[in-house]
């Protein structure tokens, strides 16, 4: 700890203030973008929505969750920069909130965005929310207000394995596992979307507002010639008194959400892992001071120890193998009272740091301690000397350990995430329970300059500027989050609080003893 404090004093007197000022610009830009994607649909659509007596999707969530608790919204930037930005947040809000004292996964359609219809990213976001719920045994609450598939995109959202039908498949599997599925029908629920409430354990519908039908009035008329209103065809009275598709009739949005809270209050409480929990202790340093350690120039190394001390309880970090494999920092700490094992990149991965990381992951699995990966990695060290020494073999040890780890793991990309370093540090392909990025972070197979150099050396493209620009554009945190390669972009200052809730919900999981494949010795 003393070394860290001494380093802080030096940095604050030199580069710290410059970094802090530069990073404040990054945060200002981030907040501006967040406001844009969380503003719902066009003003006319919002006005029309309110004229119908309906609350906006985020207002519904605010009423649903317990007061003075944090709702952790996931993938706010889904579809950002795509479809001419006509689908802010992909027209759906997902996240973890506390309802009647229980952590729940909330999925809310935003009907002000193209009628709450589904594009590719909407489905990915919905399915990802269900995956998180399945793993951490979170009851699912669906605030339904959707016209189903966005028809112009039907080829991209309907037929494949993880397309629209996967939503209902997941509901069936979640219910079978005893993970409650509750729908609140607060608007349209059409075509395939009608199966969301139909597949739920219990369904609430709002009178004269919620509708459920496989085919709406225009389709019924076209198919049968029958003229019928939406309410007569599939309104609240129909489904609570005649069809039995819904179970509870509400007078308005507020009433429906109150009923939902009562239903959740009656659910059995999950059993948490028997883990050594302690009372949370605030870090010694301000969360906003993190900005002073983050450079927008990813060629500059991150002081990962300083980052760690701003995230963990009491800034107390028990380092493991401090004198060995120094390009990877490993050690034990607590976040909001929960014990965690932390792996953070100080630079590229060497053979020693890879072996150290594999050893540390085995320790955490043996002791059933959750893992936190802090990625700021250019990749594995390269060169003739290192290839001869077997860097691929040692890197494979770390990848094997990460892939077969059974304790919960959360990844935060705090800088660059390049090449196989992304994999070794529990990137998306390694199924971390959550993966977040900081606004300045980047993710790509390599940097743009390196890519152009490689292509030139093998006689490939000479369009250097074009390729560099492509890599710059496609490696940003916003490009990643738009395509749901992560679970959201975080303000570094908010990271500790979000990690606390994320690790807390992972304690609902039962952890099996890790088994490993062959380690090439």
Coordinates of C-alpha atoms in Angstrom, one line a residue:
X1 CA 0.0 0.0 0.0
X2 CA 2.8 2.4 0.8
X3 CA 4.2 2.1 -2.7
X4 CA 0.8 2.9 -4.2
X5 CA 0.4 6.0 -2.0
X6 CA 3.9 7.2 -3.0
X7 CA 3.1 6.7 -6.7
X8 CA -0.1 8.7 -6.2
X9 CA 1.8 11.7 -4.8
X10 CA 4.2 11.8 -7.8
X11 CA 1.4 11.5 -10.4
X12 CA -0.8 14.1 -8.8
X13 CA 2.0 16.6 -8.9
X14 CA 2.7 15.9 -12.7
X15 CA 0.6 13.9 -15.1
X16 CA -2.3 13.4 -12.8
X17 CA -3.9 16.8 -13.3
X18 CA -3.4 16.7 -17.0
X19 CA -5.0 13.2 -17.3
X20 CA -7.8 14.3 -15.1
X21 CA -8.6 17.3 -17.3
X22 CA -8.4 15.3 -20.5
X23 CA -10.5 12.5 -19.1
X24 CA -13.2 15.0 -17.9
X25 CA -13.7 15.7 -21.6
X26 CA -14.2 12.0 -22.3
X27 CA -16.7 11.8 -19.4
X28 CA -18.6 14.9 -20.7
X29 CA -18.9 13.4 -24.1
X30 CA -20.0 10.0 -22.6
X31 CA -22.7 11.7 -20.6
X32 CA -24.0 13.6 -23.6
X33 CA -24.2 10.3 -25.5
X34 CA -25.9 8.6 -22.6
X35 CA -28.6 11.3 -22.5
X36 CA -29.2 10.9 -26.2
X37 CA -29.7 7.1 -26.1
X38 CA -31.9 7.3 -23.0
X39 CA -34.2 10.0 -24.3
X40 CA -36.7 7.5 -25.7
X41 CA -38.1 8.0 -29.3
X42 CA -39.1 11.1 -31.2
X43 CA -40.9 13.9 -29.5
X44 CA -44.1 13.1 -31.4
X45 CA -44.0 9.5 -30.4
X46 CA -43.5 10.4 -26.8
X47 CA -46.4 12.9 -26.9
X48 CA -48.7 10.3 -28.4
X49 CA -47.6 7.8 -25.8
X50 CA -48.5 10.1 -23.0
X51 CA -51.8 11.1 -24.5
X52 CA -52.8 7.5 -24.1
X53 CA -52.2 7.8 -20.4
X54 CA -49.1 5.6 -20.5
X55 CA -45.9 6.1 -18.6
X56 CA -42.6 6.0 -20.5
X57 CA -40.5 2.8 -20.2
X58 CA -38.0 4.3 -17.8
X59 CA -40.7 5.9 -15.7
X60 CA -42.3 2.4 -15.4
X61 CA -39.0 1.0 -14.1
X62 CA -38.6 3.8 -11.6
X63 CA -42.0 3.0 -10.1
X64 CA -41.3 -0.8 -10.1
X65 CA -38.0 -0.8 -8.3
X66 CA -37.5 -0.1 -4.6
X67 CA -36.9 3.5 -3.7
X68 CA -33.3 4.5 -3.0
X69 CA -31.9 1.5 -4.8
X70 CA -29.8 1.5 -7.9
X71 CA -31.1 0.2 -11.3
X72 CA -28.2 -1.1 -13.3
X73 CA -29.1 -0.6 -16.9
X74 CA -27.4 -2.9 -19.4
X75 CA -26.4 -2.2 -23.0
X76 CA -27.7 1.4 -23.2
X77 CA -25.8 1.9 -26.4
X78 CA -27.3 -1.1 -28.3
X79 CA -27.8 -0.1 -32.0
X80 CA -26.0 3.2 -31.4
X81 CA -24.7 4.6 -34.7
X82 CA -26.7 2.1 -36.7
X83 CA -30.1 2.4 -38.5
X84 CA -29.6 6.2 -38.7
X85 CA -29.9 6.1 -34.9
X86 CA -33.7 5.5 -35.2
X87 CA -33.5 2.8 -32.5
X88 CA -32.1 4.4 -29.3
X89 CA -31.1 1.7 -26.9
X90 CA -32.5 -0.7 -29.5
X91 CA -36.0 0.1 -28.4
X92 CA -35.7 -1.9 -25.2
X93 CA -34.4 -1.3 -21.7
X94 CA -32.8 -4.2 -19.7
X95 CA -31.2 -4.2 -16.3
X96 CA -31.0 -5.4 -12.8
X97 CA -33.2 -3.7 -10.1
X98 CA -34.3 -4.5 -6.6
X99 CA -38.1 -5.1 -6.5
X100 CA -39.7 -5.8 -3.1
X101 CA -36.2 -6.6 -1.7
X102 CA -35.3 -9.1 -4.5
X103 CA -32.9 -8.6 -7.3
X104 CA -34.7 -9.0 -10.6
X105 CA -34.0 -8.8 -14.3
X106 CA -36.2 -6.2 -15.9
X107 CA -36.9 -6.1 -19.6
X108 CA -39.0 -3.1 -20.7
X109 CA -40.1 -2.4 -24.3
X110 CA -40.0 1.2 -25.3
X111 CA -43.1 1.8 -27.5
X112 CA -41.9 5.3 -28.5
X113 CA -39.2 3.7 -30.5
X114 CA -40.8 2.2 -33.7
X115 CA -43.7 0.9 -31.6
X116 CA -41.3 -1.2 -29.5
X117 CA -40.5 -3.5 -32.4
X118 CA -37.5 -5.8 -32.5
X119 CA -34.4 -5.4 -34.6
X120 CA -31.3 -7.7 -34.4
X121 CA -29.8 -5.7 -31.5
X122 CA -33.2 -5.7 -29.6
X123 CA -33.2 -9.5 -29.7
X124 CA -29.5 -9.8 -28.7
X125 CA -30.2 -7.5 -25.8
X126 CA -33.3 -9.3 -24.7
X127 CA -31.7 -12.7 -24.9
X128 CA -28.5 -11.5 -23.1
X129 CA -30.7 -10.3 -20.2
X130 CA -32.3 -13.8 -20.0
X131 CA -28.8 -15.4 -20.1
X132 CA -27.8 -13.3 -17.1
X133 CA -31.0 -14.1 -15.3
X134 CA -30.6 -17.9 -16.0
X135 CA -27.0 -18.0 -14.6
X136 CA -27.7 -15.9 -11.5
X137 CA -31.3 -17.1 -10.9
X138 CA -32.9 -13.7 -11.2
X139 CA -36.7 -13.5 -11.6
X140 CA -37.6 -11.8 -14.9
X141 CA -40.1 -9.0 -15.2
X142 CA -41.2 -8.2 -18.7
X143 CA -42.9 -4.7 -19.1
X144 CA -44.5 -5.5 -22.5
X145 CA -45.4 -2.8 -25.0
X146 CA -44.3 -4.1 -28.4
X147 CA -45.5 -4.6 -31.9
X148 CA -43.2 -7.6 -32.3
X149 CA -40.7 -8.0 -35.2
X150 CA -39.7 -4.9 -37.1
X151 CA -40.8 -6.2 -40.5
X152 CA -38.2 -4.6 -42.8
X153 CA -35.5 -6.5 -40.7
X154 CA -37.4 -9.9 -40.6
X155 CA -34.6 -11.8 -42.4
X156 CA -32.2 -10.7 -39.7
X157 CA -34.4 -11.4 -36.7
X158 CA -36.7 -14.3 -37.3
X159 CA -35.3 -17.6 -38.4
X160 CA -31.9 -18.3 -36.7
X161 CA -31.0 -20.0 -33.5
X162 CA -30.6 -16.9 -31.4
X163 CA -33.3 -14.8 -33.2
X164 CA -36.8 -13.9 -31.9
X165 CA -37.9 -17.4 -31.1
X166 CA -35.0 -17.8 -28.6
X167 CA -36.8 -15.3 -26.3
X168 CA -39.7 -17.8 -25.7
X169 CA -37.3 -20.8 -25.6
X170 CA -35.5 -19.1 -22.8
X171 CA -38.7 -18.3 -20.9
X172 CA -39.6 -21.9 -21.0
X173 CA -36.2 -23.0 -19.7
X174 CA -36.1 -20.3 -17.0
X175 CA -39.6 -21.2 -15.7
X176 CA -38.5 -24.9 -15.7
X177 CA -35.6 -24.0 -13.4
X178 CA -38.0 -22.3 -11.0
X179 CA -36.9 -18.8 -12.1
X180 CA -40.1 -16.7 -12.0
X181 CA -41.3 -15.2 -15.2
X182 CA -43.8 -12.3 -14.8
X183 CA -45.3 -10.1 -17.6
X184 CA -47.0 -6.8 -17.3
X185 CA -48.8 -6.1 -20.5
X186 CA -48.9 -2.3 -20.7
X187 CA -49.6 -1.9 -24.5
X188 CA -49.5 -3.8 -27.7
X189 CA -48.5 -7.4 -27.6
X190 CA -48.8 -8.6 -31.1
X191 CA -48.0 -11.7 -33.3
X192 CA -45.0 -13.7 -31.9
X193 CA -44.7 -11.1 -29.1
X194 CA -48.0 -12.5 -27.7
X195 CA -46.0 -15.4 -26.5
X196 CA -44.0 -13.3 -24.0
X197 CA -47.0 -13.0 -21.6
X198 CA -48.4 -16.4 -22.6
X199 CA -45.1 -18.1 -21.6
X200 CA -44.9 -16.3 -18.2
X201 CA -45.8 -17.9 -14.9
X202 CA -48.1 -14.9 -14.1
X203 CA -49.3 -12.1 -16.3
X204 CA -50.8 -8.7 -15.5
X205 CA -52.7 -6.7 -18.2
X206 CA -53.8 -3.1 -18.1
X207 CA -57.5 -2.4 -18.8
X208 CA -58.3 -0.6 -22.1
X209 CA -54.6 -0.3 -22.8
X210 CA -52.9 -3.7 -22.9
X211 CA -53.7 -6.1 -25.8
X212 CA -52.6 -9.6 -26.6
X213 CA -53.3 -11.3 -29.9
X214 CA -51.6 -13.5 -32.5
X215 CA -53.1 -11.4 -35.3
X216 CA -54.3 -7.8 -34.9
X217 CA -57.6 -6.4 -36.2
X218 CA -56.2 -5.5 -39.7
X219 CA -54.9 -9.1 -40.1
X220 CA -58.2 -10.6 -38.8
X221 CA -60.1 -8.5 -41.3
X222 CA -57.8 -9.5 -44.2
X223 CA -57.9 -13.2 -43.3
X224 CA -61.5 -13.6 -42.3
X225 CA -63.4 -10.4 -43.2
X226 CA -64.3 -10.0 -39.5
X227 CA -64.3 -6.5 -38.1
X228 CA -63.3 -6.3 -34.5
X229 CA -61.6 -3.7 -32.2
X230 CA -58.3 -4.3 -30.5
X231 CA -60.0 -4.4 -27.1
X232 CA -62.7 -6.8 -28.2
X233 CA -60.1 -9.0 -29.8
X234 CA -57.5 -9.2 -27.1
X235 CA -58.0 -6.6 -24.3
X236 CA -57.8 -7.0 -20.6
X237 CA -61.3 -8.2 -20.0
X238 CA -61.0 -10.8 -22.7
X239 CA -57.8 -12.3 -21.3
X240 CA -58.7 -12.2 -17.6
X241 CA -62.3 -13.3 -17.9
X242 CA -62.6 -15.4 -21.1
X243 CA -59.4 -16.7 -22.5
X244 CA -57.4 -17.0 -19.3
X245 CA -54.2 -15.8 -21.1
X246 CA -53.7 -13.2 -18.3
X247 CA -54.2 -13.5 -14.6
X248 CA -54.5 -10.0 -13.1
X249 CA -56.4 -7.0 -14.4
X250 CA -55.0 -3.5 -13.6
X251 CA -56.6 -0.1 -14.0
X252 CA -53.5 1.7 -15.3
X253 CA -49.7 1.5 -15.3
X254 CA -49.3 2.4 -11.7
X255 CA -51.8 -0.2 -10.6
X256 CA -50.2 -2.8 -12.7
X257 CA -46.7 -2.1 -11.3
X258 CA -48.1 -2.3 -7.7
X259 CA -49.6 -5.7 -8.5
X260 CA -46.2 -6.8 -9.9
X261 CA -44.4 -5.7 -6.8
X262 CA -46.8 -7.8 -4.7
X263 CA -46.2 -10.8 -6.9
X264 CA -42.4 -10.5 -6.5
X265 CA -42.7 -10.0 -2.8
X266 CA -44.3 -13.5 -2.6
X267 CA -41.5 -15.2 -4.4
X268 CA -39.1 -17.4 -2.4
X269 CA -35.8 -15.7 -1.6
X270 CA -32.7 -17.2 -3.4
X271 CA -30.0 -18.9 -1.3
X272 CA -26.7 -17.0 -1.6
X273 CA -23.4 -18.8 -1.7
X274 CA -21.9 -19.4 1.8
X275 CA -19.1 -16.9 1.3
X276 CA -17.2 -14.8 3.9
X277 CA -19.0 -11.5 3.6
X278 CA -18.0 -8.4 5.6
X279 CA -19.5 -4.9 6.0
X280 CA -18.5 -2.7 3.1
X281 CA -15.7 -0.1 3.7
X282 CA -15.3 2.9 1.4
X283 CA -12.0 3.2 -0.5
X284 CA -9.5 5.7 0.9
X285 CA -9.7 7.8 -2.3
X286 CA -12.4 9.6 -4.2
X287 CA -13.9 7.7 -7.1
X288 CA -13.5 10.7 -9.4
X289 CA -9.7 10.6 -8.8
X290 CA -9.7 7.6 -11.1
X291 CA -9.7 10.0 -14.0
X292 CA -6.2 11.2 -13.1
X293 CA -4.8 7.7 -13.8
X294 CA -6.4 7.2 -17.2
X295 CA -4.8 8.4 -20.3
X296 CA -6.6 8.7 -23.6
X297 CA -3.4 7.6 -25.2
X298 CA -3.6 3.8 -24.9
X299 CA 0.1 3.5 -25.6
X300 CA 0.7 4.8 -22.1
X301 CA 0.5 2.0 -19.4
X302 CA -2.3 2.2 -16.8
X303 CA -1.3 2.2 -13.2
X304 CA -3.6 -0.7 -12.4
X305 CA -2.7 -0.8 -8.7
X306 CA -4.0 2.8 -8.4
X307 CA -7.1 1.7 -10.2
X308 CA -7.6 -1.2 -7.9
X309 CA -7.2 0.9 -4.7
X310 CA -10.0 3.2 -5.9
X311 CA -12.4 0.2 -6.4
X312 CA -11.8 -2.0 -3.4
X313 CA -12.9 -1.8 0.2
X314 CA -10.5 0.3 2.4
X315 CA -8.1 0.4 -0.6
X316 CA -6.8 -2.8 0.8
X317 CA -5.2 -5.1 -1.8
X318 CA -3.3 -8.3 -0.8
X319 CA -1.1 -8.8 -3.8
X320 CA -0.1 -12.3 -4.9
X321 CA 3.4 -13.0 -6.4
X322 CA 4.2 -9.3 -6.3
X323 CA 7.8 -9.9 -7.5
X324 CA 7.1 -12.3 -10.3
X325 CA 5.4 -11.8 -13.7
X326 CA 5.1 -8.1 -13.0
X327 CA 3.1 -7.3 -16.1
X328 CA 0.1 -8.9 -14.6
X329 CA -1.1 -7.8 -11.1
X330 CA -2.9 -10.4 -9.1
X331 CA -4.3 -10.4 -5.6
X332 CA -7.2 -10.5 -3.2
X333 CA -9.5 -7.7 -2.0
X334 CA -13.1 -7.0 -1.2
X335 CA -15.7 -5.0 -3.1
X336 CA -18.8 -4.0 -1.1
X337 CA -17.8 -6.6 1.5
X338 CA -17.6 -9.5 -1.1
X339 CA -14.2 -11.2 -1.4
X340 CA -12.8 -11.1 -5.0
X341 CA -9.6 -12.2 -6.7
X342 CA -8.3 -9.5 -9.1
X343 CA -6.2 -9.8 -12.3
X344 CA -5.1 -6.5 -13.8
X345 CA -2.8 -5.9 -16.7
X346 CA 0.2 -3.7 -16.1
X347 CA 1.3 -4.3 -19.7
X348 CA 1.6 -7.1 -22.2
X349 CA 1.5 -10.7 -21.0
X350 CA 4.8 -12.6 -20.6
X351 CA 5.3 -16.3 -20.0
X352 CA 5.8 -15.5 -16.3
X353 CA 2.7 -13.4 -16.0
X354 CA 0.6 -16.0 -17.8
X355 CA 1.8 -18.8 -15.5
X356 CA 1.2 -16.5 -12.5
X357 CA -2.4 -15.8 -13.7
X358 CA -3.2 -19.5 -14.2
X359 CA -1.9 -20.2 -10.7
X360 CA -4.0 -17.4 -9.2
X361 CA -7.2 -18.5 -11.0
X362 CA -6.7 -22.0 -9.7
X363 CA -6.4 -20.6 -6.1
X364 CA -9.6 -18.6 -6.5
X365 CA -11.5 -21.6 -7.8
X366 CA -10.2 -23.8 -5.0
X367 CA -11.3 -21.2 -2.4
X368 CA -14.5 -20.3 -4.4
X369 CA -13.6 -16.6 -4.6
X370 CA -15.2 -14.7 -7.6
X371 CA -12.8 -13.2 -10.1
X372 CA -12.5 -9.6 -11.5
X373 CA -10.5 -9.0 -14.7
X374 CA -9.2 -5.5 -15.4
X375 CA -8.2 -5.5 -19.0
X376 CA -5.6 -3.1 -20.3
X377 CA -3.7 -5.4 -22.6
X378 CA -1.8 -5.1 -25.9
X379 CA -1.6 -8.9 -26.1
X380 CA 1.2 -11.5 -25.5
X381 CA 4.8 -10.6 -25.9
X382 CA 6.2 -11.4 -29.3
X383 CA 9.6 -12.2 -30.8
X384 CA 12.0 -15.0 -31.6
X385 CA 13.3 -15.4 -28.1
X386 CA 9.8 -15.7 -26.6
X387 CA 8.5 -18.1 -29.2
X388 CA 11.5 -20.3 -28.6
X389 CA 10.8 -20.2 -24.9
X390 CA 7.2 -21.3 -25.5
X391 CA 5.1 -18.2 -25.0
X392 CA 2.2 -20.0 -26.8
X393 CA 2.3 -22.9 -24.4
X394 CA 2.3 -20.6 -21.3
X395 CA -0.4 -18.4 -22.8
X396 CA -2.5 -21.6 -23.3
X397 CA -2.2 -22.4 -19.6
X398 CA -3.8 -19.1 -18.7
X399 CA -6.5 -19.5 -21.4
X400 CA -7.2 -23.0 -20.1
X401 CA -7.6 -21.7 -16.5
X402 CA -10.0 -18.9 -17.6
X403 CA -12.1 -21.2 -19.8
X404 CA -12.6 -23.8 -17.1
X405 CA -13.0 -21.5 -14.1
X406 CA -16.3 -22.1 -12.4
X407 CA -16.5 -19.2 -10.0
X408 CA -18.3 -16.0 -11.1
X409 CA -16.2 -13.7 -13.2
X410 CA -16.6 -10.1 -14.2
X411 CA -14.5 -8.3 -16.8
X412 CA -13.9 -4.5 -17.1
X413 CA -12.0 -3.2 -20.1
X414 CA -10.2 -0.2 -18.6
X415 CA -7.8 0.5 -21.5
X416 CA -7.0 -1.5 -24.6
X417 CA -8.1 -5.0 -25.3
X418 CA -6.1 -6.4 -28.2
X419 CA -5.4 -9.8 -29.7
X420 CA -5.3 -13.0 -27.7
X421 CA -4.9 -10.8 -24.5
X422 CA -8.6 -10.2 -24.8
X423 CA -9.2 -14.0 -24.6
X424 CA -6.7 -14.7 -21.8
X425 CA -8.3 -11.9 -19.7
X426 CA -11.8 -13.3 -19.9
X427 CA -13.2 -11.5 -23.0
X428 CA -16.7 -12.1 -24.3
X429 CA -15.9 -15.5 -25.8
X430 CA -15.1 -16.8 -22.3
X431 CA -18.5 -16.2 -20.8
X432 CA -17.9 -13.7 -18.0
X433 CA -21.0 -13.1 -16.0
X434 CA -20.7 -9.4 -17.0
X435 CA -18.4 -7.5 -19.3
X436 CA -18.2 -3.7 -19.1
X437 CA -16.1 -1.1 -20.8
X438 CA -14.9 2.4 -19.8
X439 CA -15.6 5.1 -22.4
X440 CA -12.0 5.5 -23.7
X441 CA -11.5 1.7 -23.9
X442 CA -10.8 0.0 -27.2
X443 CA -11.2 -3.6 -28.5
X444 CA -9.7 -5.1 -31.7
X445 CA -7.5 -7.9 -33.0
X446 CA -4.7 -5.3 -33.0
X447 CA -4.1 -1.5 -33.4
X448 CA -4.7 0.1 -36.8
X449 CA -1.0 1.0 -37.2
X450 CA 0.1 -2.5 -36.5
X451 CA -2.5 -3.9 -38.9
X452 CA -1.3 -1.7 -41.8
X453 CA 2.3 -2.7 -40.9
X454 CA 1.4 -6.4 -41.1
X455 CA -0.3 -6.1 -44.4
X456 CA 2.5 -4.1 -45.9
X457 CA 5.1 -6.7 -44.8
X458 CA 3.1 -9.5 -46.4
X459 CA 2.5 -7.6 -49.6
X460 CA -1.1 -6.7 -48.8
X461 CA -3.0 -3.4 -48.9
X462 CA -1.1 -0.2 -49.0
X463 CA -4.2 1.9 -48.1
X464 CA -2.7 2.8 -44.7
X465 CA -4.9 5.7 -43.8
X466 CA -8.1 3.9 -44.7
X467 CA -7.3 0.9 -42.7
X468 CA -6.1 2.9 -39.7
X469 CA -9.4 4.9 -39.8
X470 CA -11.4 1.6 -40.0
X471 CA -9.6 0.2 -37.0
X472 CA -10.0 3.4 -35.1
X473 CA -13.8 3.5 -35.8
X474 CA -14.4 -0.2 -35.2
X475 CA -12.4 -0.5 -32.0
X476 CA -14.2 2.1 -29.9
X477 CA -16.2 1.3 -26.8
X478 CA -19.3 2.7 -28.6
X479 CA -18.9 0.5 -31.6
X480 CA -18.5 -2.5 -29.3
X481 CA -21.5 -1.6 -27.1
X482 CA -23.7 -0.9 -30.2
X483 CA -23.2 -4.5 -31.2
X484 CA -23.5 -5.9 -27.6
X485 CA -20.0 -7.2 -27.5
X486 CA -20.2 -6.0 -23.9
X487 CA -22.9 -5.3 -21.3
X488 CA -22.5 -1.6 -21.2
X489 CA -20.1 1.4 -20.9
X490 CA -19.5 2.6 -17.4
X491 CA -18.3 5.9 -16.0
X492 CA -15.1 4.8 -14.1
X493 CA -16.4 6.7 -11.0
X494 CA -19.6 4.5 -11.0
X495 CA -17.7 1.2 -11.4
X496 CA -17.4 0.2 -7.8
X497 CA -21.1 0.5 -7.1
X498 CA -22.0 -1.4 -10.2
X499 CA -19.5 -4.1 -9.5
X500 CA -20.9 -4.5 -6.0
X501 CA -24.4 -5.2 -7.3
X502 CA -23.1 -7.4 -10.1
X503 CA -21.0 -9.6 -7.8
X504 CA -23.9 -9.7 -5.3
X505 CA -26.3 -11.2 -7.8
X506 CA -23.7 -13.8 -8.9
X507 CA -23.7 -15.1 -5.4
X508 CA -27.1 -16.7 -6.3
X509 CA -25.1 -19.2 -8.4
X510 CA -24.0 -22.6 -7.1
X511 CA -20.3 -23.1 -7.8
X512 CA -18.9 -26.5 -8.9
X513 CA -15.3 -27.6 -8.4
X514 CA -13.3 -26.5 -11.4
X515 CA -11.9 -29.3 -13.7
X516 CA -9.1 -28.6 -16.1
X517 CA -8.0 -30.1 -19.3
X518 CA -4.5 -30.9 -20.3
X519 CA -1.9 -28.2 -19.5
X520 CA 1.0 -28.5 -21.9
X521 CA 3.9 -28.5 -19.5

